[in-house]
CSV table of C-alpha atoms and ligand atoms in Angstrom, one decimal:
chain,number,residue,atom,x,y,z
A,12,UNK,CA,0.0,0.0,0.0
A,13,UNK,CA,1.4,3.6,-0.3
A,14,UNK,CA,0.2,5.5,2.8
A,15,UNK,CA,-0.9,8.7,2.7
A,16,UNK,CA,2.4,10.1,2.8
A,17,UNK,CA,3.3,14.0,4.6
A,18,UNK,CA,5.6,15.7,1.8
A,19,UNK,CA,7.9,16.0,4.1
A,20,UNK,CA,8.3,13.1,6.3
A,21,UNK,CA,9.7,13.7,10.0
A,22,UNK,CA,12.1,11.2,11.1
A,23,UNK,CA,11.5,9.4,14.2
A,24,UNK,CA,12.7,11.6,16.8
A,25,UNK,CA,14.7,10.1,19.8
A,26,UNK,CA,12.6,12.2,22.3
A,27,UNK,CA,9.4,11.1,23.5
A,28,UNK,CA,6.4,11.7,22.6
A,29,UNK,CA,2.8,13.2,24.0
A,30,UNK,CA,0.6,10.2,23.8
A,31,UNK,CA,-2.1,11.0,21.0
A,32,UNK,CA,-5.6,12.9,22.1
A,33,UNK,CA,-8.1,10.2,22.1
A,34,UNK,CA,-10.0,10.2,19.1
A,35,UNK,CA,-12.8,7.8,17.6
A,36,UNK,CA,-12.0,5.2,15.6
A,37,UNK,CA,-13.9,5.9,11.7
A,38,UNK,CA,-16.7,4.0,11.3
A,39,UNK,CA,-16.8,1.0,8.6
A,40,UNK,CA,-17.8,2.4,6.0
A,41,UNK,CA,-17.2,5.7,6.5
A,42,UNK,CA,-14.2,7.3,4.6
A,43,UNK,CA,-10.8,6.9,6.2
A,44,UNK,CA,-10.4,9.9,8.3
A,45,UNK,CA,-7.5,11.9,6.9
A,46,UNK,CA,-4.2,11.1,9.7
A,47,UNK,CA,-3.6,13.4,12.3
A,48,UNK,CA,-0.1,14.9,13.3
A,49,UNK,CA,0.0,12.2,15.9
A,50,UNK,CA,-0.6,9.7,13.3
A,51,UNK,CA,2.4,10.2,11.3
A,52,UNK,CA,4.3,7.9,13.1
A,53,UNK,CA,3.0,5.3,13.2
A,54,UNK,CA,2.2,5.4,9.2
A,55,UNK,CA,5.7,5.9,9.0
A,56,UNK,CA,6.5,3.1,11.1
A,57,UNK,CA,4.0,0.9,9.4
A,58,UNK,CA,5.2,1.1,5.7
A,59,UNK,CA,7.0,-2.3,6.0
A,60,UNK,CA,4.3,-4.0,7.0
A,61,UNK,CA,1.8,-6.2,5.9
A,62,UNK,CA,-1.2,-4.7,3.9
A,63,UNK,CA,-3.6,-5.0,1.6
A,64,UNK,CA,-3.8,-2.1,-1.2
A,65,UNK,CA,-6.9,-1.6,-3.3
A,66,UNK,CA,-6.1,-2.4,-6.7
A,67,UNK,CA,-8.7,0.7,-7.7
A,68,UNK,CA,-7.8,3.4,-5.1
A,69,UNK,CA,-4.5,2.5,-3.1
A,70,UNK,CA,-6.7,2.8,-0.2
A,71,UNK,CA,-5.7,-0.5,2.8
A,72,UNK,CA,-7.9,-3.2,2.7
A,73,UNK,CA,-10.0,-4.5,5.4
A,74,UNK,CA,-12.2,-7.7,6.1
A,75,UNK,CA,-15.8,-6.9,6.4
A,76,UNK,CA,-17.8,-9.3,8.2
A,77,UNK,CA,-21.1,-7.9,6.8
A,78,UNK,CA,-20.0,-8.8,3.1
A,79,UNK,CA,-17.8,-10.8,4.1
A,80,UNK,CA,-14.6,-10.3,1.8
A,81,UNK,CA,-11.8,-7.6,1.8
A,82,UNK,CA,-13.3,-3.9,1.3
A,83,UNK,CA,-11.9,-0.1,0.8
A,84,UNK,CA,-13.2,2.0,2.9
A,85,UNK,CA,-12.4,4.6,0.6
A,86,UNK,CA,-13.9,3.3,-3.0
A,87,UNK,CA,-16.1,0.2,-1.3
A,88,UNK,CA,-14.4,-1.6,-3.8
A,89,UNK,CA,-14.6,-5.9,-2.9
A,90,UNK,CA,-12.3,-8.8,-3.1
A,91,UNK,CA,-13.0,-12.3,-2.1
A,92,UNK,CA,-10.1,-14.2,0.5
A,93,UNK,CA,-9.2,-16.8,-1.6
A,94,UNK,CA,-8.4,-19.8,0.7
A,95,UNK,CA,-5.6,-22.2,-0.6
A,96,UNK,CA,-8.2,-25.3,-0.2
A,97,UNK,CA,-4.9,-27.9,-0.3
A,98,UNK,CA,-3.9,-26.6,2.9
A,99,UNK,CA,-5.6,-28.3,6.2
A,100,UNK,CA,-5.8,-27.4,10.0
A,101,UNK,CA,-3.3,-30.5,10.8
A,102,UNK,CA,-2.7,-30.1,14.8
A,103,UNK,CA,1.0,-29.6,15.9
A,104,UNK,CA,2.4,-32.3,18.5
A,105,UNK,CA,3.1,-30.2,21.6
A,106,UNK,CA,6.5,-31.0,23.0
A,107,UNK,CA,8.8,-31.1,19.3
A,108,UNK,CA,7.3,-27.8,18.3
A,109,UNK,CA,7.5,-25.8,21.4
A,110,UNK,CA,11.4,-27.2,20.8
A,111,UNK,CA,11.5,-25.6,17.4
A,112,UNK,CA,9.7,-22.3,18.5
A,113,UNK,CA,13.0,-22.0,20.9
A,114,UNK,CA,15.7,-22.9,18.8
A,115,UNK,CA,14.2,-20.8,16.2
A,116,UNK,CA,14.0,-17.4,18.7
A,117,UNK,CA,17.8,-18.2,19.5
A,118,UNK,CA,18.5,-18.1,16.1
A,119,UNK,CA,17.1,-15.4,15.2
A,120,UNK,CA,16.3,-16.2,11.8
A,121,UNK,CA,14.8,-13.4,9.8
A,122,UNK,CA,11.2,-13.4,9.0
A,123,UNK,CA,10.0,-12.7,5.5
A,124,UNK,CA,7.2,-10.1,6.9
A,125,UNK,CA,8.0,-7.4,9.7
A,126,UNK,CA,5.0,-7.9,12.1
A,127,UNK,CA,4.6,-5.0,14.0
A,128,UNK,CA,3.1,-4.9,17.5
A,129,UNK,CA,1.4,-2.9,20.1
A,130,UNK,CA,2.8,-4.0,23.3
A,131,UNK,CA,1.0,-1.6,25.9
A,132,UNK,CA,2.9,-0.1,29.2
A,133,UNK,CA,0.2,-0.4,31.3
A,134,UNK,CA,-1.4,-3.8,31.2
A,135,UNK,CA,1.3,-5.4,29.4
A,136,UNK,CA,-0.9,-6.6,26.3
A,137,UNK,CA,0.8,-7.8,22.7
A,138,UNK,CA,-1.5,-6.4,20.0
A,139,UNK,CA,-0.3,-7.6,16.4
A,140,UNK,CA,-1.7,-5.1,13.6
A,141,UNK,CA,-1.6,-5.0,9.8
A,142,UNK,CA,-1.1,-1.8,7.9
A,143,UNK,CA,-2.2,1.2,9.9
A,144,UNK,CA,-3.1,1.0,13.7
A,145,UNK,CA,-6.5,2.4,14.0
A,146,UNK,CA,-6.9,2.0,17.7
A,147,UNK,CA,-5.3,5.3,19.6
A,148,UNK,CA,-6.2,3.4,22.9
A,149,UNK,CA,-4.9,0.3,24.2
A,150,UNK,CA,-8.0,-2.0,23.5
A,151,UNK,CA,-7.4,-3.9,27.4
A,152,UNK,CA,-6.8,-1.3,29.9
A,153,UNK,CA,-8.1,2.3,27.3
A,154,UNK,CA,-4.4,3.8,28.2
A,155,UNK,CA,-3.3,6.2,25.2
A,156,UNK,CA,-0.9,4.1,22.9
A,157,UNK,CA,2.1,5.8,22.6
A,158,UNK,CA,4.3,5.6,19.6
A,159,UNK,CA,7.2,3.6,21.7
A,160,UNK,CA,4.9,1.2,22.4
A,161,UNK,CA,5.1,-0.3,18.9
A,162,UNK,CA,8.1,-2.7,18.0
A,163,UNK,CA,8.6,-5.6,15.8
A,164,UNK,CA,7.4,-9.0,16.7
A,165,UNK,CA,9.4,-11.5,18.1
A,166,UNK,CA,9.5,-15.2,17.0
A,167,UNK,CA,6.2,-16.9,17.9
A,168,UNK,CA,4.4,-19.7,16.9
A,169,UNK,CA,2.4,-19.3,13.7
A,170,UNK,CA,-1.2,-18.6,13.9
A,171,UNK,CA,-2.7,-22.0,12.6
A,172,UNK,CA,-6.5,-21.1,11.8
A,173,UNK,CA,-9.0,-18.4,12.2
A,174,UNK,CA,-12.6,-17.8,13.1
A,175,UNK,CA,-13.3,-14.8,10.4
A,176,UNK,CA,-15.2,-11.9,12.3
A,177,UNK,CA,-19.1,-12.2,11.3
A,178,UNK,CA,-20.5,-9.5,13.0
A,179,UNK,CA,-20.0,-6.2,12.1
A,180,UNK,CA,-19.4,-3.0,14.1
A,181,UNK,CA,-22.9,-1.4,13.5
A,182,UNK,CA,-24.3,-4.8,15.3
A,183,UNK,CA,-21.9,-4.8,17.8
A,184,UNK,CA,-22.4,-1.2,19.0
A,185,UNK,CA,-26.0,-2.1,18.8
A,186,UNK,CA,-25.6,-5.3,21.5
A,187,UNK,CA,-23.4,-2.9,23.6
A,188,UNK,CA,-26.1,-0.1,23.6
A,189,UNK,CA,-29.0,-2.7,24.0
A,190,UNK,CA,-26.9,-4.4,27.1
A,191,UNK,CA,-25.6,-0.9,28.7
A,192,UNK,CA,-29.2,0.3,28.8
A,193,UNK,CA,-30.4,-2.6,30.7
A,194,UNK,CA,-28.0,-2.7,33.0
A,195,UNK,CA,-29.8,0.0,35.6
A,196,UNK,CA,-27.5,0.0,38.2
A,197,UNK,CA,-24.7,1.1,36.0
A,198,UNK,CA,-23.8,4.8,37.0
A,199,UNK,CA,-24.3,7.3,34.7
A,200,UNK,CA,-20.7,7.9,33.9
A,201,UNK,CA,-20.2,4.6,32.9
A,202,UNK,CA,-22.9,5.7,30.1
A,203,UNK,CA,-20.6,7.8,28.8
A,204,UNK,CA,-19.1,4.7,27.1
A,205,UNK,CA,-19.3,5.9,23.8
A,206,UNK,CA,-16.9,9.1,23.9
A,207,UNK,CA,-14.7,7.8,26.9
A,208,UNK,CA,-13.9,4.1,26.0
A,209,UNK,CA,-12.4,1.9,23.9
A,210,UNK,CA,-14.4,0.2,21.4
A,211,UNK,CA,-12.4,-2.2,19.3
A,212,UNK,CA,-12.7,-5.6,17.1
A,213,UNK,CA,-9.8,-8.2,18.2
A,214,UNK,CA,-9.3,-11.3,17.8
A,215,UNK,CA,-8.7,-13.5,20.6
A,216,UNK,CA,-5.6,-16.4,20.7
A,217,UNK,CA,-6.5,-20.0,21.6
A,218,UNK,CA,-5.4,-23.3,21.9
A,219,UNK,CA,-7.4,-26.3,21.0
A,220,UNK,CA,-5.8,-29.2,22.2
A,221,UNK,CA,-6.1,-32.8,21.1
A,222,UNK,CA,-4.7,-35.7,23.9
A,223,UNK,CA,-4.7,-39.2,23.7
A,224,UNK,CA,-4.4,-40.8,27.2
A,225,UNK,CA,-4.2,-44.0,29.0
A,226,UNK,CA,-5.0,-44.0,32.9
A,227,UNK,CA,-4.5,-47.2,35.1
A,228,UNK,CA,-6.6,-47.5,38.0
A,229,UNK,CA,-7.4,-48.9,41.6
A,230,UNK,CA,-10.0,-48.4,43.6
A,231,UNK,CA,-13.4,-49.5,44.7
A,232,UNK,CA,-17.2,-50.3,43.5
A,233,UNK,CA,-19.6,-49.3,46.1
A,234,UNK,CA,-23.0,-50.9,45.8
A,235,UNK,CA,-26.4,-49.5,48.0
A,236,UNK,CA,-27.7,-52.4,49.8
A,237,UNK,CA,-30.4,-52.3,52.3
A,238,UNK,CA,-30.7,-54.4,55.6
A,239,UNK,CA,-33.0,-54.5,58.7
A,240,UNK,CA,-31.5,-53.9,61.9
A,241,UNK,CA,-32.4,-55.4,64.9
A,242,UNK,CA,-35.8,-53.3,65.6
A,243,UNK,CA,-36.6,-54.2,62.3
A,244,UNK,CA,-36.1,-51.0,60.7
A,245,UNK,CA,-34.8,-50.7,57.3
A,246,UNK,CA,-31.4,-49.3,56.9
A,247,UNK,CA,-29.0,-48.8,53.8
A,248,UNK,CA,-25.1,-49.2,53.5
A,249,UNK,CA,-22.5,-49.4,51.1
A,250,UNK,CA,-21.3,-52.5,50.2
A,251,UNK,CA,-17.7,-51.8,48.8
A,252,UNK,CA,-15.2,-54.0,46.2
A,253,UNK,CA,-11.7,-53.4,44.9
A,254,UNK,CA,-11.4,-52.8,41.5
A,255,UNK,CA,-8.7,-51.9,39.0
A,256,UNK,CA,-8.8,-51.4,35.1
A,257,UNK,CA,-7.4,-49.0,32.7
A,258,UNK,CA,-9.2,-46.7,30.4
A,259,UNK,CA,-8.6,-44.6,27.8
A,260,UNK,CA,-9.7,-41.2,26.8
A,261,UNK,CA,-9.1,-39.6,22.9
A,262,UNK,CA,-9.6,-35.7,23.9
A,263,UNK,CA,-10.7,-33.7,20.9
A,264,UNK,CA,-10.7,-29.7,20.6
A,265,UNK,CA,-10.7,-28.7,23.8
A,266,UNK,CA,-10.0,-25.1,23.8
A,267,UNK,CA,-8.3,-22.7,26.6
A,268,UNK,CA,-7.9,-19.2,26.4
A,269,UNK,CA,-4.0,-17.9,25.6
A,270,UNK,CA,-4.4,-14.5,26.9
A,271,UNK,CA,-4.1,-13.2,30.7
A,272,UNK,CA,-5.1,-9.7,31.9
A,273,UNK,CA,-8.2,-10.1,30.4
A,274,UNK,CA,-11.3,-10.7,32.5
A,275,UNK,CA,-11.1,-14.5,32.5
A,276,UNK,CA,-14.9,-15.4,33.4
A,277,UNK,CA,-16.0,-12.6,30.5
A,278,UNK,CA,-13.7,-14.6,28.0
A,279,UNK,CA,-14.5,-18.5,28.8
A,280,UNK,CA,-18.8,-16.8,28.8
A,281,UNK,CA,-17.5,-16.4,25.4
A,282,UNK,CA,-17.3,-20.3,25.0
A,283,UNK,CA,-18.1,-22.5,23.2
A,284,UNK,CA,-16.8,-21.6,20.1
A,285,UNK,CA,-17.1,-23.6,16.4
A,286,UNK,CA,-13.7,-24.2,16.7
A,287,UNK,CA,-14.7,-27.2,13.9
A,288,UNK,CA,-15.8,-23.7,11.5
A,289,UNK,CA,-12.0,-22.0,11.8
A,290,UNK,CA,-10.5,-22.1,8.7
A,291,UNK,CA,-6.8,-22.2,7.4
A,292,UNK,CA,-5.0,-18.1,8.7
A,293,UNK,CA,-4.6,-16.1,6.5
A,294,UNK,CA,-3.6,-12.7,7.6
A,295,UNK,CA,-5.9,-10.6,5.3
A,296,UNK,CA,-8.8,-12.0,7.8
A,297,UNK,CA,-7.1,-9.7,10.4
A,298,UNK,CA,-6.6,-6.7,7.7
A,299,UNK,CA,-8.2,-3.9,9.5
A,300,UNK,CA,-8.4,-5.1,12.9
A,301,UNK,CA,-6.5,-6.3,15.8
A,302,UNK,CA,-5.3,-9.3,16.6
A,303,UNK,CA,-4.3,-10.1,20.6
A,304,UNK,CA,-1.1,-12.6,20.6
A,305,UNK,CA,-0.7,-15.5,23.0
A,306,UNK,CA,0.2,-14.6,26.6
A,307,UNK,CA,1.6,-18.1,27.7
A,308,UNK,CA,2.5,-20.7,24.6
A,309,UNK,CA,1.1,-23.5,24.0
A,310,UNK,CA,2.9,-25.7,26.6
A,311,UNK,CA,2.7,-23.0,29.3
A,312,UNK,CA,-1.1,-22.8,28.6
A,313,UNK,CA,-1.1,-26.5,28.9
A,314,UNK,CA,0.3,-27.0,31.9
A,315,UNK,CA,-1.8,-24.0,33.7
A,316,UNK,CA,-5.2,-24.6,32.0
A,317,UNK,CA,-5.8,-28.1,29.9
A,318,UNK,CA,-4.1,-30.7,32.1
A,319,UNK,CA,-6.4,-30.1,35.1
A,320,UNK,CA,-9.7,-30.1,32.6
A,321,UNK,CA,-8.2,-33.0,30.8
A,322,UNK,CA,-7.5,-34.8,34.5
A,323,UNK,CA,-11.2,-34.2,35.2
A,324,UNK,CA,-12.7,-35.5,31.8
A,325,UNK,CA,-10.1,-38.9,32.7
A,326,UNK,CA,-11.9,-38.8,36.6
A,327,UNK,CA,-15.5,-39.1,35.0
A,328,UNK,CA,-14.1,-41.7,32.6
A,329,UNK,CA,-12.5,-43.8,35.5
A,330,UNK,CA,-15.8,-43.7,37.7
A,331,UNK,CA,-17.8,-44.6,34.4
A,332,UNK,CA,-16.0,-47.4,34.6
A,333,UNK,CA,-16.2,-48.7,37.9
A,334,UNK,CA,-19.4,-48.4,37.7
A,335,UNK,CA,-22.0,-49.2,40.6
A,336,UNK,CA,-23.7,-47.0,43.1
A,337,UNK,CA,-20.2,-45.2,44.0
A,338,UNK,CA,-17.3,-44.9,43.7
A,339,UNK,CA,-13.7,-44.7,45.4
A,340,UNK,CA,-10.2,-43.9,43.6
A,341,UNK,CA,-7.2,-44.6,45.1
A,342,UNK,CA,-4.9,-44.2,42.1
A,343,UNK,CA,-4.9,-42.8,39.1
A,344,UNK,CA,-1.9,-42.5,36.8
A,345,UNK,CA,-3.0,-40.5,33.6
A,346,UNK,CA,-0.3,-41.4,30.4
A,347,UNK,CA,-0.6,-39.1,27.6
A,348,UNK,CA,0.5,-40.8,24.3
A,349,UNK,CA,0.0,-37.6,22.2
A,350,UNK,CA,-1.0,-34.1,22.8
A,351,UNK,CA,-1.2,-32.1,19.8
A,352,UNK,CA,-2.4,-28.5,19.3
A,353,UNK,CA,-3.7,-25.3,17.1
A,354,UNK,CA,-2.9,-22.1,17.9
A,355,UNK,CA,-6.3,-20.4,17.0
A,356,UNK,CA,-7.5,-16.9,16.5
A,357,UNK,CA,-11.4,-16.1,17.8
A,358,UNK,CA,-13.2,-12.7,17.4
A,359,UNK,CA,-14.4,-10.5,19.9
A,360,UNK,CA,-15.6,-6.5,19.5
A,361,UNK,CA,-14.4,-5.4,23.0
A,362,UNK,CA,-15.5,-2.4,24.6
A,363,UNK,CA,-13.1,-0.8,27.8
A,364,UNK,CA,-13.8,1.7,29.8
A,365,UNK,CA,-12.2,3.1,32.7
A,366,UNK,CA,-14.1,4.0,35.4
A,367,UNK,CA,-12.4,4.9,39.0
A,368,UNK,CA,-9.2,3.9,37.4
A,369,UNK,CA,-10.2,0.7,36.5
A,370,UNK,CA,-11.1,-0.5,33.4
A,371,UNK,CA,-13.7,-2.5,33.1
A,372,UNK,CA,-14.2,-5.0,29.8
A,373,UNK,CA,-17.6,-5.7,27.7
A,374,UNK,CA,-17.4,-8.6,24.8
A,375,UNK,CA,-19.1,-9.0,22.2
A,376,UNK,CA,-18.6,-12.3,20.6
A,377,UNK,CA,-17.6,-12.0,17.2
A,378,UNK,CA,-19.5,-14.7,15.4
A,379,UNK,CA,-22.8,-15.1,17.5
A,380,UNK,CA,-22.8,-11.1,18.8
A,381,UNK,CA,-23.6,-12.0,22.4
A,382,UNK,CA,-22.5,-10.2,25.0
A,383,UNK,CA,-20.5,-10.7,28.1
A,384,UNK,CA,-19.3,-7.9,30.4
A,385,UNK,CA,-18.9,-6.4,33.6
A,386,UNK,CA,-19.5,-2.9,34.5
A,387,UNK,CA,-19.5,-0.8,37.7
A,388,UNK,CA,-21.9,-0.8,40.5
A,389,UNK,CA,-23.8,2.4,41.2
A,390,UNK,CA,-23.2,2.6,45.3
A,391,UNK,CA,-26.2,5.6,45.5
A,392,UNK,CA,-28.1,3.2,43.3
A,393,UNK,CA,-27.8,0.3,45.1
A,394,UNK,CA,-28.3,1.9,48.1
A,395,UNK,CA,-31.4,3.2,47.2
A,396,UNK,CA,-32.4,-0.4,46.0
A,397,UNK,CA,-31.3,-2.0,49.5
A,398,UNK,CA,-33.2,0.8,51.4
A,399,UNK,CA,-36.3,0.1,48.9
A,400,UNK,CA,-36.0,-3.5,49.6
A,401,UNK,CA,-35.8,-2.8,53.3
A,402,UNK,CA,-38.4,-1.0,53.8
A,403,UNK,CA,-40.5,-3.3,51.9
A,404,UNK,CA,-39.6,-6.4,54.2
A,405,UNK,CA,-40.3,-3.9,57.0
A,406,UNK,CA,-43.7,-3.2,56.3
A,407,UNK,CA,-44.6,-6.8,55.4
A,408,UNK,CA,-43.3,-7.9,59.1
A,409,UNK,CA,-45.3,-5.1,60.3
A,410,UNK,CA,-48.5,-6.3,58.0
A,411,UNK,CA,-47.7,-9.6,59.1
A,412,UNK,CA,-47.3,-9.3,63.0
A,413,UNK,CA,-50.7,-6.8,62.8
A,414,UNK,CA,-52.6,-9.8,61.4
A,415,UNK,CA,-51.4,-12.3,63.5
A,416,UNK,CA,-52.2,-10.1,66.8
A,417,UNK,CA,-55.9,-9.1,65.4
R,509,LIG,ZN1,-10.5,1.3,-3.2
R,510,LIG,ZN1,-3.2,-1.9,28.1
């Protein structure tokens, strides 16, 4: 693409920066909005990356969920993604690839594209973007993003498959508007949403894991039994017997958030996904938008998240096959044969705002629109409702201690 170039282009001074005013984002569909001062920057430190040019007006490309192909926002010119249909989501087996993913960031070998990333100062969060970053606020925490905050990416593994974004932003601002206005005990000033937060489409990384794993196991089958006791009443008990077996369980797509700092009940609300719908990345899915990199790889993610759910799927599995009225297990020794993964990218239209200086985060799912959030408490609000409530259970006490004396 050739970005709207200054005539004269400032180079990058070594001094830092005021962080940009706030500014909204330009609707989809709306003409670009023409870059500010503050912009120049980060057009200039854009150029090498990765972008999509309209063959008709120049203008960068983005994907558009409602027609769902690549679009200029200048011309409304469309292109199809063409998916290379020989390529398949094959999972990657876990422990030789997060081997690879270190040897090759010791290397250092040089990547064909320059990847350029928002890595925010407040919260932490590593934002990939293609062409021009179009957020001016950190999409996690709504800090400013400064121009220091962007860098290059460093060696990760590759995105294997997306969930294309089907909901577009007119929707989504809808479902935030139709949620906010329901919520009553939100304060006012969280209403203020609109001009004060963050309102942003990124896509979210996964896992989904596949495990194949053999569990040997001792214990006991309890069975109820029923007796009379001496007085002839009837009593039941537990009649137990050891047992011992093996089982095994084939674990397919189970998925586990990659990213911390987020609000973690929010983002598994978000679930389940049609992670059997993602189809093979390609980046120009992510051409206009933002794109939230893993937090902990693959193995990290693993160890912290999958292996407990995974341990809990093999426990129902073991007491399955006991069998009886109850169960006991002494010991349980899960062996995985294989655990393979793919690194997955899901959308979500995320709204942050802060509000006493913390921000709070409202999701939109991406491909079903739902929406999953938190927001501030009103205290004069609630108050009022807990006085309301109060007096209410007062005057029924009252009511009901009048009746009961007449
Ligand atoms: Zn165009
Ligand atoms: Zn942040």
């Amino acid at each position: 693409m050739t970005a709207p170039q200054p005539p004269q282009q400032p180079q990058p001074s070594p001094l830092p920066q005021p962080p940009p005013l706030p500014q909204p984002r330009p609707l989809a569909g709306s003409p670009a909005a023409a870059p500010s001062a503050n912009d120049r920057e980060m057009l200039h430190l854009t150029e090498q990356t990765r972008t999509y040019p309209c063959a008709n007006c120049g203008d960068a490309l983005v994907w558009d969920p409602a027609v769902g192909q690549l679009r200029s926002p200048s011309c409304g010119s469309t292109y199809p993604v063409l998916l290379d249909a020989s390529k398949h989501l094959s999972p990657h087996p876990l422990g030789p690839t997060l081997a690879e993913l270190r040897a090759r960031a010791q290397s250092a070998e040089q990547v064909q594209v320059v990847d350029h990333e928002v890595v925010c100062q407040s919260c932490g969060g590593h934002t990939l973007f293609s062409g021009t970053l179009t957020a001016v606020r950190c999409p996690y925490c709504n800090t400013p993003i400064q121009r220091t905050d962007v860098q290059v990416a460093p060696a990760r593994l590759p995105i294997d498959g997306i969930l294309p974004l089907r909901v577009g932003e007119d929707s989504a601002r809808q479902n935030i508007e139709a949620w906010v206005n329901s919520r009553w005990f939100a304060p006012r000033e969280f209403k203020k949403y609109r001009v004060l937060g963050s309102f942003t489409s990124v896509y979210l990384s996964y896992y989904s894991y596949d495990a194949e794993v053999t569990t040997d196991y001792s214990g006991a089958r309890g069975t109820t039994r029923t007796r009379r006791d001496r007085d002839g009443n009837v009593e039941t008990y537990t009649d137990w017997w050891p047992v011992s077996g093996r089982v095994h369980d084939s674990i397919r797509q189970l998925t586990e958030s990659a990213n911390t700092g987020l609000d973690g009940d929010r983002v598994r609300e978000l679930e389940p996904w049609p992670t059997e719908q993602a189809v093979t990345y390609t980046p120009e899915f992510v051409a206009g938008h933002l794109a939230r990199t893993y937090d902990g790889d693959a193995g990290q993610v693993f160890e912290a998240q999958a292996r407990g759910r995974i341990e809990n799927i093999v426990e129902n599995t073991v007491r399955r096959d006991i069998g009886g009225d109850a169960q006991r297990i002494t010991r349980m020794n899960p062996v995985y044969q294989s655990v393979d993964f793919l690194y997955l990218l899901m959308p979500v239209w995320l709204l942050t705002v802060t509000f006493a200086d913390k921000p709070f985060q409202v999701f939109v799912n991406g491909i079903t629109g739902e929406v999953q959030g938190q927001r501030p408490w009103s205290a004069i609000k609630i108050a009022f409702a807990v006085l309301a409530a109060l007096i209410v259970v007062g005057l029924a006490v009252y009511l009901y201690m009048q009746a009961r004396g007449g």
